[in-house]
Amino acid sequence: MGIVKAVFNAVGGGLADSWQEVLEADSMGEQIVFTKGVKVRAKDKRNNNKRGTADTISNGSIIHVYDNQFMLLVDGGKVVDFTAEPGYYKVDNSAMPSLFAGQFGDSLKETFSRVKYGGVPSASQKAFFINLQEIKGIKFGTRTPVNYFDNFYNSELFLRAFGHYSIKVTDPLKFYAEVVPRNAERVDFNEINEQYLSEFLEALQAALNKMSVDGIRISHVPSKSRELSQYMATELDESFRNMRGFEIQSVGLASVSYDEESKKLINMRNQGAMLGDAAVREGYVQGAMARGFEAAGSNSAGAAQTFMGMGMGMNAAGGFGAFSETNRAQMQQQAAAAAAPAASAGGWTCACGTVNTGKFCAECGSKKPEAAGGWTCSCGAVNTGKFCSECGSKKPESDGWFCTECGTKNTGRFCANCGKKKD
C-alpha cells in the first residue's frame, strides 16, 4: 500500500465523484499538532461510497495535502508512506511507498529507514496529518523565583518570569513516534505539555544563568527575548529536537518581577548610586530641611510646642548646614576635576572657579593673571625663567620690570597701572 501523485482534470461532479473516497485533514486550530484524515463531503448526495468499511482506505482513494501539513499513511498501526508536499495523492494498494519528503529532503527517508513503527497487524488503514506551522501561544510561568546573579548589583537576585513560547515540528516521523500518544486521533499540544513544560522551565533557569554569566543586567532581561530564545534552543536541542522531533521557535516574556528582598537590594543600590552624586545629594538635603521646617512649624500642640519644634528644626538645620557645606565642597572638587583637562589644554581657572581660555573671565570679567615676575614671549607664552618654555626663545634684555600684582611692564620704581612699588 502506498501513494502516488494524482494528476487529472476534474470533470462533471468534480473530485468527490471521481474516486471512491476523498480525504483531507480534520480542522486544525492554532495549537492542534496532530489530527486524523476525514472524508470530504461525506454526506454529499453525489458521494457513491455509502457502504465503505470503517478504518479502511479504498484502493484509488484521493488524499488532499495542503501547505504546512505532513500526511502519514498508516496500515495496521505502521507507517507505510508519507508526504510533506502539497497536492493530491492517490492510494494504490499495489504501489511501493513513494515517500514524498518535500521540504525535508532525504532526512525523513533516513528516519523512516531507521525508526521502526510498531502496531497490531490488522486491516486498519488511516491517514493522519501533522501540523508543520509554528504552534504559538503556549503559556509558561516559573513556579518559584529563579536566582539570577547580577554583576552590576553584585548580588544574587530572584525573579519570576511569565510569558508564552512557540514550537515547530522539525522531524514529523520522530514527532509521531515519540510525542503523539498511541491510538490518538487528535492532539492539542496543551494536553501533552506537562512533561515538556517542566523541561522548558529547567532550561529557562539554565538560560537565565547563562545570560547572567554573559553580564546581562537583570533589568534588561525582558528586552532580550531573542537572545533568550537562542539560549533556550541551545539548552533543549538534545531533549526536544533530537529526541522528539520539535524545537523551541521563540520565547516571549510578558512580565518579569522580583521577590521582595531583591526589590529592596535593587532600590538600595539605586539610591546609593544617586546619592553618590553631590548635586543630587545636595537637593535631597535641601528638600529634607524644607520638610523638617514645615513639619516643625505645623505642630498642633500649641504655640510653645510650635516654637520648641522650630528650635529643634533650627538645631537640626545646623547639622544639615554642615552636611550641606560638605556637599558643596565636593561639588567644587568635582567641578575642578572636570575643569582640569581644559586647564591643562591651555586654559586658566579664575578665582570664581570658571575655566577660561581668553584674557578675561567669561563669568566675572576678571583679567587673566600674569605669572609673578614673568615676561611674555613673542609666541605669546608667559614665562618666569630666562628662556621661553614654549619655543625656547631667550628672555629679551630690558631695563623694564613686570608688576607682580597686575602684570604691567614698567620702567620706573612704581607700577604705572596699580602703583605697586617695584620689588
Short mmCIF file of C-alpha atoms in Angstrom, two decimals:
data_model
loop_
_atom_site.label_atom_id
_atom_site.label_comp_id
_atom_site.label_asym_id
_atom_site.label_seq_id
_atom_site.Cartn_x
_atom_site.Cartn_y
_atom_site.Cartn_z
CA MET A 1 0.00 0.00 0.00
CA GLY A 2 1.37 3.40 -0.94
CA ILE A 3 0.54 6.72 -2.55
CA VAL A 4 1.22 8.17 -5.98
CA LYS A 5 0.82 11.76 -7.15
CA ALA A 6 -2.59 12.18 -8.78
CA VAL A 7 -2.73 14.33 -11.92
CA PHE A 8 -6.18 14.74 -13.56
CA ASN A 9 -8.83 17.16 -14.67
CA ALA A 10 -11.94 17.41 -12.53
CA VAL A 11 -14.96 16.93 -14.81
CA GLY A 12 -18.69 16.96 -14.13
CA GLY A 13 -19.31 16.26 -10.48
CA GLY A 14 -15.68 17.06 -9.64
CA LEU A 15 -13.20 15.33 -7.43
CA ALA A 16 -15.74 13.86 -4.98
CA ASP A 17 -17.28 11.77 -7.78
CA SER A 18 -14.01 10.77 -9.44
CA TRP A 19 -12.76 8.42 -6.74
CA GLN A 20 -14.21 6.14 -4.12
CA GLU A 21 -13.09 8.36 -1.20
CA VAL A 22 -11.59 11.81 -0.86
CA LEU A 23 -9.77 12.52 2.42
CA GLU A 24 -8.22 15.60 3.95
CA ALA A 25 -7.11 16.74 7.41
CA ASP A 26 -9.70 17.44 10.05
CA SER A 27 -9.82 21.06 11.24
CA MET A 28 -6.57 22.28 12.78
CA GLY A 29 -6.64 25.04 15.41
CA GLU A 30 -3.65 27.13 16.48
CA GLN A 31 -2.36 24.51 18.92
CA ILE A 32 -3.56 21.32 17.21
CA VAL A 33 -0.41 19.41 16.28
CA PHE A 34 -1.94 16.13 15.10
CA THR A 35 -5.27 15.09 13.61
CA LYS A 36 -6.81 12.31 11.53
CA GLY A 37 -7.96 12.44 7.93
CA VAL A 38 -11.68 12.75 7.32
CA LYS A 39 -13.81 12.27 4.24
CA VAL A 40 -14.52 15.36 2.16
CA ARG A 41 -18.28 15.96 1.89
CA ALA A 42 -19.02 12.56 3.39
CA LYS A 43 -22.78 13.24 3.36
CA ASP A 44 -22.89 14.69 -0.13
CA LYS A 45 -25.63 13.09 -2.32
CA ARG A 46 -23.10 12.57 -5.10
CA ASN A 47 -20.81 10.51 -2.86
CA ASN A 48 -21.24 6.96 -4.18
CA ASN A 49 -19.20 5.28 -1.46
CA LYS A 50 -22.02 4.78 1.08
CA ARG A 51 -21.05 1.38 2.43
CA GLY A 52 -17.27 1.61 2.81
CA THR A 53 -15.59 -0.42 5.53
CA ALA A 54 -14.66 1.64 8.60
CA ASP A 55 -10.97 2.45 9.03
CA THR A 56 -10.19 1.23 5.53
CA ILE A 57 -8.96 3.49 2.76
CA SER A 58 -10.20 2.09 -0.54
CA ASN A 59 -7.80 1.49 -3.38
CA GLY A 60 -7.86 4.53 -5.65
CA SER A 61 -8.96 6.99 -2.99
CA ILE A 62 -7.64 10.52 -3.07
CA ILE A 63 -5.94 12.34 -0.18
CA HIS A 64 -5.63 16.14 -0.13
CA VAL A 65 -2.42 17.54 1.40
CA TYR A 66 -2.21 21.30 1.95
CA ASP A 67 0.63 23.70 2.80
CA ASN A 68 2.29 23.16 6.20
CA GLN A 69 0.80 19.68 6.56
CA PHE A 70 2.59 16.36 6.80
CA MET A 71 0.49 13.34 5.83
CA LEU A 72 1.18 9.82 7.12
CA LEU A 73 -0.47 6.75 5.61
CA VAL A 74 -0.82 4.14 8.36
CA ASP A 75 -1.70 0.47 7.86
CA GLY A 76 -2.25 -1.65 10.96
CA GLY A 77 -0.56 0.96 13.16
CA LYS A 78 2.52 1.01 10.94
CA VAL A 79 3.57 3.98 8.80
CA VAL A 80 3.81 2.74 5.21
CA ASP A 81 4.09 6.02 3.34
CA PHE A 82 4.17 9.77 3.91
CA THR A 83 4.45 13.08 2.13
CA ALA A 84 5.29 16.67 3.00
CA GLU A 85 4.50 18.01 -0.48
CA PRO A 86 1.17 19.80 -1.01
CA GLY A 87 -1.00 18.16 -3.66
CA TYR A 88 -3.47 15.35 -4.43
CA TYR A 89 -2.38 11.78 -3.80
CA LYS A 90 -3.99 8.54 -4.95
CA VAL A 91 -3.87 5.45 -2.72
CA ASP A 92 -2.51 2.45 -4.60
CA ASN A 93 -2.53 -0.84 -2.71
CA SER A 94 -0.13 -2.36 -5.20
CA ALA A 95 2.40 0.50 -5.15
CA MET A 96 5.64 0.57 -3.20
CA PRO A 97 5.94 3.52 -0.76
CA SER A 98 6.85 6.63 -2.72
CA LEU A 99 7.85 8.70 0.34
CA PHE A 100 7.36 12.26 -0.92
CA ALA A 101 9.65 14.01 1.55
CA GLY A 102 9.04 17.53 0.24
CA GLN A 103 10.84 20.27 2.15
CA PHE A 104 12.53 17.78 4.47
CA GLY A 105 14.51 16.11 1.69
CA ASP A 106 16.29 12.83 2.34
CA SER A 107 16.37 13.29 6.12
CA LEU A 108 12.85 11.87 6.53
CA LYS A 109 13.59 8.89 4.34
CA GLU A 110 16.62 8.17 6.51
CA THR A 111 14.47 8.47 9.64
CA PHE A 112 11.89 6.17 8.04
CA SER A 113 14.56 3.54 7.38
CA ARG A 114 15.97 3.77 10.92
CA VAL A 115 12.84 4.02 13.04
CA LYS A 116 10.52 1.01 13.22
CA TYR A 117 6.88 1.73 13.96
CA GLY A 118 5.05 -0.92 15.92
CA GLY A 119 1.42 -1.82 15.67
CA VAL A 120 -1.04 -4.66 15.70
CA PRO A 121 -1.28 -6.31 12.25
CA SER A 122 -4.80 -5.68 11.01
CA ALA A 123 -6.73 -4.25 8.13
CA SER A 124 -6.98 -0.84 9.78
CA GLN A 125 -5.87 1.86 7.35
CA LYS A 126 -5.86 5.56 8.23
CA ALA A 127 -4.41 8.87 7.13
CA PHE A 128 -3.05 11.25 9.76
CA PHE A 129 -1.79 14.81 9.49
CA ILE A 130 0.86 16.68 11.49
CA ASN A 131 0.75 20.47 11.69
CA LEU A 132 4.02 21.96 10.42
CA GLN A 133 3.11 25.55 11.27
CA GLU A 134 4.59 27.32 14.26
CA ILE A 135 2.49 26.34 17.29
CA LYS A 136 2.11 29.60 19.21
CA GLY A 137 0.74 30.84 22.50
CA ILE A 138 1.95 28.06 24.81
CA LYS A 139 1.86 29.59 28.28
CA PHE A 140 4.59 29.26 30.90
CA GLY A 141 5.36 30.70 34.32
CA THR A 142 8.05 29.99 36.89
CA ARG A 143 6.62 28.14 39.87
CA THR A 144 9.23 29.57 42.27
CA PRO A 145 11.60 32.57 41.97
CA VAL A 146 14.63 31.88 39.78
CA ASN A 147 18.04 33.01 41.04
CA TYR A 148 19.98 35.47 38.88
CA PHE A 149 23.41 36.83 39.85
CA ASP A 150 23.74 40.39 38.61
CA ASN A 151 27.27 41.78 38.30
CA PHE A 152 26.01 45.37 38.29
CA TYR A 153 24.32 44.97 41.66
CA ASN A 154 26.94 42.41 42.77
CA SER A 155 24.18 40.36 44.34
CA GLU A 156 22.16 37.17 43.92
CA LEU A 157 18.69 38.32 42.92
CA PHE A 158 15.50 36.34 42.33
CA LEU A 159 12.93 36.86 39.62
CA ARG A 160 9.69 35.38 38.33
CA ALA A 161 9.01 35.16 34.61
CA PHE A 162 5.73 34.71 32.76
CA GLY A 163 5.01 34.57 29.06
CA HIS A 164 4.44 32.40 26.01
CA TYR A 165 6.63 30.25 23.83
CA SER A 166 6.16 28.54 20.49
CA ILE A 167 7.37 25.27 18.96
CA LYS A 168 7.79 23.93 15.45
CA VAL A 169 7.89 20.31 14.31
CA THR A 170 11.20 19.65 12.54
CA ASP A 171 11.09 15.85 12.17
CA PRO A 172 7.45 14.70 11.76
CA LEU A 173 8.22 10.98 11.79
CA LYS A 174 10.12 11.26 15.05
CA PHE A 175 7.39 13.50 16.44
CA TYR A 176 4.76 10.88 15.55
CA ALA A 177 6.77 8.09 17.14
CA GLU A 178 7.81 9.86 20.36
CA VAL A 179 5.24 12.56 21.10
CA VAL A 180 1.84 11.56 19.70
CA PRO A 181 0.03 9.27 22.20
CA ARG A 182 -0.81 5.77 20.98
CA ASN A 183 -4.20 5.49 19.26
CA ALA A 184 -4.71 9.26 19.41
CA GLU A 185 -6.69 10.77 16.56
CA ARG A 186 -6.42 14.44 17.58
CA VAL A 187 -3.80 16.09 19.79
CA ASP A 188 -3.80 19.59 21.28
CA PHE A 189 -0.26 20.39 22.40
CA ASN A 190 -1.51 21.80 25.70
CA GLU A 191 -2.88 18.33 26.56
CA ILE A 192 0.56 16.71 26.35
CA ASN A 193 2.64 19.68 27.53
CA GLU A 194 3.10 18.85 31.23
CA GLN A 195 6.36 16.93 30.78
CA TYR A 196 7.71 19.33 28.17
CA LEU A 197 6.79 22.38 30.26
CA SER A 198 8.82 21.01 33.19
CA GLU A 199 11.82 20.55 30.89
CA PHE A 200 11.20 24.01 29.42
CA LEU A 201 11.30 25.64 32.87
CA GLU A 202 14.53 23.78 33.74
CA ALA A 203 16.05 25.04 30.51
CA LEU A 204 14.72 28.53 31.26
CA GLN A 205 16.68 28.61 34.52
CA ALA A 206 19.80 27.39 32.71
CA ALA A 207 19.30 30.05 30.02
CA LEU A 208 18.89 32.81 32.61
CA ASN A 209 22.05 31.64 34.36
CA LYS A 210 23.86 31.80 31.01
CA MET A 211 22.60 35.36 30.47
CA SER A 212 23.86 36.21 33.96
CA VAL A 213 27.32 34.83 33.14
CA ASP A 214 27.32 36.90 29.94
CA GLY A 215 26.84 40.03 32.06
CA ILE A 216 23.29 40.98 31.02
CA ARG A 217 21.71 43.14 33.73
CA ILE A 218 18.59 41.74 35.33
CA SER A 219 16.59 44.82 34.35
CA HIS A 220 17.47 44.15 30.67
CA VAL A 221 16.15 40.57 30.66
CA PRO A 222 12.63 41.49 29.40
CA SER A 223 14.13 43.13 26.29
CA LYS A 224 16.31 40.12 25.48
CA SER A 225 13.61 37.73 24.20
CA ARG A 226 15.55 36.93 21.04
CA GLU A 227 18.71 36.06 22.96
CA LEU A 228 16.64 34.06 25.45
CA SER A 229 15.12 32.05 22.57
CA GLN A 230 18.61 31.23 21.32
CA TYR A 231 19.73 30.17 24.79
CA MET A 232 16.61 28.02 25.17
CA ALA A 233 17.04 26.37 21.78
CA THR A 234 20.62 25.50 22.69
CA GLU A 235 19.61 24.05 26.06
CA LEU A 236 16.74 22.00 24.61
CA ASP A 237 18.34 20.76 21.39
CA GLU A 238 19.05 17.31 22.82
CA SER A 239 15.73 16.63 24.54
CA PHE A 240 13.36 18.37 22.13
CA ARG A 241 14.81 18.39 18.64
CA ASN A 242 16.98 15.30 18.66
CA MET A 243 14.72 13.07 20.75
CA ARG A 244 11.21 14.33 19.96
CA GLY A 245 11.40 16.00 16.57
CA PHE A 246 10.39 19.55 17.51
CA GLU A 247 12.20 22.67 18.69
CA ILE A 248 11.63 25.93 20.54
CA GLN A 249 10.88 28.58 17.95
CA SER A 250 10.54 31.69 20.12
CA VAL A 251 10.13 32.84 23.72
CA GLY A 252 8.15 35.93 24.68
CA LEU A 253 8.36 37.36 28.21
CA ALA A 254 5.09 39.01 29.17
CA SER A 255 6.36 40.10 32.60
CA VAL A 256 9.39 39.81 34.85
CA SER A 257 9.04 40.58 38.56
CA TYR A 258 11.37 40.38 41.55
CA ASP A 259 10.81 38.99 45.02
CA GLU A 260 10.64 41.44 47.94
CA GLU A 261 14.25 41.01 49.08
CA SER A 262 15.53 41.58 45.55
CA LYS A 263 13.42 44.74 45.26
CA LYS A 264 14.95 46.07 48.49
CA LEU A 265 18.50 45.36 47.28
CA ILE A 266 17.85 46.99 43.89
CA ASN A 267 16.28 50.09 45.46
CA MET A 268 19.10 50.39 47.98
CA ARG A 269 21.73 50.16 45.23
CA ASN A 270 19.93 52.69 43.06
CA GLN A 271 19.51 55.16 45.94
CA GLY A 272 23.17 54.78 46.83
CA ALA A 273 24.18 55.47 43.23
CA MET A 274 22.04 58.60 43.12
CA LEU A 275 23.26 59.94 46.46
CA GLY A 276 26.84 59.39 45.31
CA ASP A 277 26.33 62.47 43.13
CA ALA A 278 26.97 65.55 45.30
CA ALA A 279 24.45 67.66 43.35
CA VAL A 280 21.67 65.07 43.86
CA ARG A 281 22.64 64.70 47.49
CA GLU A 282 22.51 68.49 47.99
CA GLY A 283 19.00 68.57 46.55
CA TYR A 284 17.98 65.77 48.90
CA VAL A 285 19.42 67.66 51.90
CA GLN A 286 17.66 70.90 50.99
CA GLY A 287 14.38 69.06 50.49
CA ALA A 288 14.75 67.30 53.85
CA MET A 289 15.42 70.65 55.57
CA ALA A 290 12.33 72.21 54.00
CA ARG A 291 10.15 69.29 55.02
CA GLY A 292 11.58 69.44 58.54
CA PHE A 293 10.77 73.17 58.92
CA GLU A 294 7.29 72.60 57.57
CA ALA A 295 6.64 69.75 59.99
CA ALA A 296 8.02 71.74 62.94
CA GLY A 297 6.00 74.84 62.07
CA SER A 298 2.73 72.93 61.72
CA ASN A 299 2.81 71.48 65.23
CA SER A 300 -0.77 71.39 66.53
CA ALA A 301 0.18 71.14 70.23
CA GLY A 302 0.18 74.88 70.81
CA ALA A 303 2.42 77.91 70.41
CA ALA A 304 5.05 76.76 72.92
CA GLN A 305 5.34 73.41 71.27
CA THR A 306 5.46 75.15 67.92
CA PHE A 307 8.45 77.31 68.90
CA MET A 308 10.10 74.30 70.50
CA GLY A 309 9.62 72.40 67.28
CA MET A 310 11.05 75.29 65.32
CA GLY A 311 14.04 75.40 67.65
CA MET A 312 14.61 71.70 67.19
CA GLY A 313 14.28 72.27 63.48
CA MET A 314 16.89 75.01 63.58
CA ASN A 315 19.25 72.83 65.59
CA ALA A 316 18.76 70.07 63.07
CA ALA A 317 19.29 72.61 60.32
CA GLY A 318 22.70 73.39 61.80
CA GLY A 319 23.69 69.78 61.31
CA PHE A 320 22.20 69.82 57.84
CA GLY A 321 24.07 73.03 57.13
CA ALA A 322 27.41 71.42 57.93
CA PHE A 323 26.45 68.45 55.79
CA SER A 324 25.43 70.83 53.01
CA GLU A 325 28.79 72.60 53.19
CA THR A 326 30.48 69.24 52.74
CA ASN A 327 28.32 68.61 49.68
CA ARG A 328 29.24 71.99 48.21
CA ALA A 329 32.93 71.31 48.81
CA GLN A 330 32.62 68.00 46.98
CA MET A 331 30.73 69.69 44.15
CA GLN A 332 33.56 72.22 43.80
CA GLN A 333 36.08 69.38 43.79
CA GLN A 334 34.11 67.61 41.08
CA ALA A 335 33.94 70.84 39.07
CA ALA A 336 37.67 71.37 39.47
CA ALA A 337 38.36 67.79 38.43
CA ALA A 338 36.17 68.26 35.36
CA ALA A 339 37.91 71.53 34.57
CA ALA A 340 41.41 70.10 34.94
CA PRO A 341 41.60 68.77 31.36
CA ALA A 342 40.54 72.16 30.00
CA ALA A 343 43.07 73.97 32.16
CA SER A 344 45.83 71.61 31.11
CA ALA A 345 44.92 72.24 27.48
CA GLY A 346 45.96 75.90 27.78
CA GLY A 347 43.09 77.36 29.77
CA TRP A 348 43.24 79.12 33.13
CA THR A 349 40.97 79.00 36.16
CA CYS A 350 39.56 82.22 37.53
CA ALA A 351 39.21 82.88 41.27
CA CYS A 352 35.44 82.35 40.84
CA GLY A 353 36.10 78.81 39.62
CA THR A 354 35.33 79.35 35.93
CA VAL A 355 37.74 77.82 33.40
CA ASN A 356 38.66 80.23 30.61
CA THR A 357 40.85 80.36 27.55
CA GLY A 358 40.76 84.09 26.77
CA LYS A 359 42.36 87.04 28.59
CA PHE A 360 39.26 87.79 30.66
CA CYS A 361 36.95 85.56 32.73
CA ALA A 362 33.72 84.73 30.87
CA GLU A 363 31.80 84.65 34.18
CA CYS A 364 33.01 87.63 36.27
CA GLY A 365 35.14 89.62 33.79
CA SER A 366 38.41 89.41 35.81
CA LYS A 367 41.60 89.72 33.83
CA LYS A 368 43.75 86.67 33.36
CA PRO A 369 46.53 86.83 35.99
CA GLU A 370 50.07 87.00 34.77
CA ALA A 371 52.74 84.83 36.31
CA ALA A 372 54.56 86.64 39.13
CA GLY A 373 57.66 88.36 37.79
CA GLY A 374 57.01 86.83 34.42
CA TRP A 375 57.54 88.00 30.89
CA THR A 376 55.62 87.40 27.70
CA CYS A 377 57.44 85.82 24.80
CA SER A 378 56.80 86.84 21.19
CA CYS A 379 55.00 83.47 20.76
CA GLY A 380 52.51 84.50 23.46
CA ALA A 381 53.70 82.19 26.23
CA VAL A 382 54.11 83.68 29.74
CA ASN A 383 57.41 82.70 31.40
CA THR A 384 59.41 83.33 34.54
CA GLY A 385 62.77 81.89 33.53
CA LYS A 386 65.42 83.16 31.15
CA PHE A 387 64.12 81.08 28.24
CA CYS A 388 60.61 80.59 26.86
CA SER A 389 59.15 77.29 27.99
CA GLU A 390 57.13 77.08 24.75
CA CYS A 391 59.57 77.99 21.94
CA GLY A 392 62.92 78.29 23.75
CA SER A 393 63.49 81.94 22.87
CA LYS A 394 65.72 83.87 25.26
CA LYS A 395 64.17 86.43 27.54
CA PRO A 396 64.64 89.83 25.88
CA GLU A 397 67.02 92.23 27.55
CA SER A 398 65.18 95.19 29.01
CA ASP A 399 65.54 97.70 31.79
CA GLY A 400 61.84 97.37 32.49
CA TRP A 401 60.11 95.14 35.01
CA PHE A 402 56.71 93.44 35.31
CA CYS A 403 54.38 94.28 38.16
CA THR A 404 53.64 91.22 40.29
CA GLU A 405 50.12 92.48 41.00
CA CYS A 406 48.74 93.34 37.55
CA GLY A 407 51.49 92.18 35.18
CA THR A 408 52.05 95.64 33.64
CA LYS A 409 55.52 96.35 32.23
CA ASN A 410 57.15 99.37 33.84
CA THR A 411 60.42 101.26 33.77
CA GLY A 412 60.07 103.41 36.85
CA ARG A 413 60.09 102.48 40.55
CA PHE A 414 56.30 102.27 40.74
CA CYS A 415 53.77 100.46 38.56
CA ALA A 416 52.11 102.83 36.15
CA ASN A 417 48.87 100.79 36.33
CA CYS A 418 48.31 99.97 40.01
CA GLY A 419 51.01 101.96 41.82
CA LYS A 420 52.77 98.96 43.38
CA LYS A 421 56.41 99.59 44.23
CA LYS A 422 58.99 97.60 42.36
CA ASP A 423 60.25 94.60 44.37
#
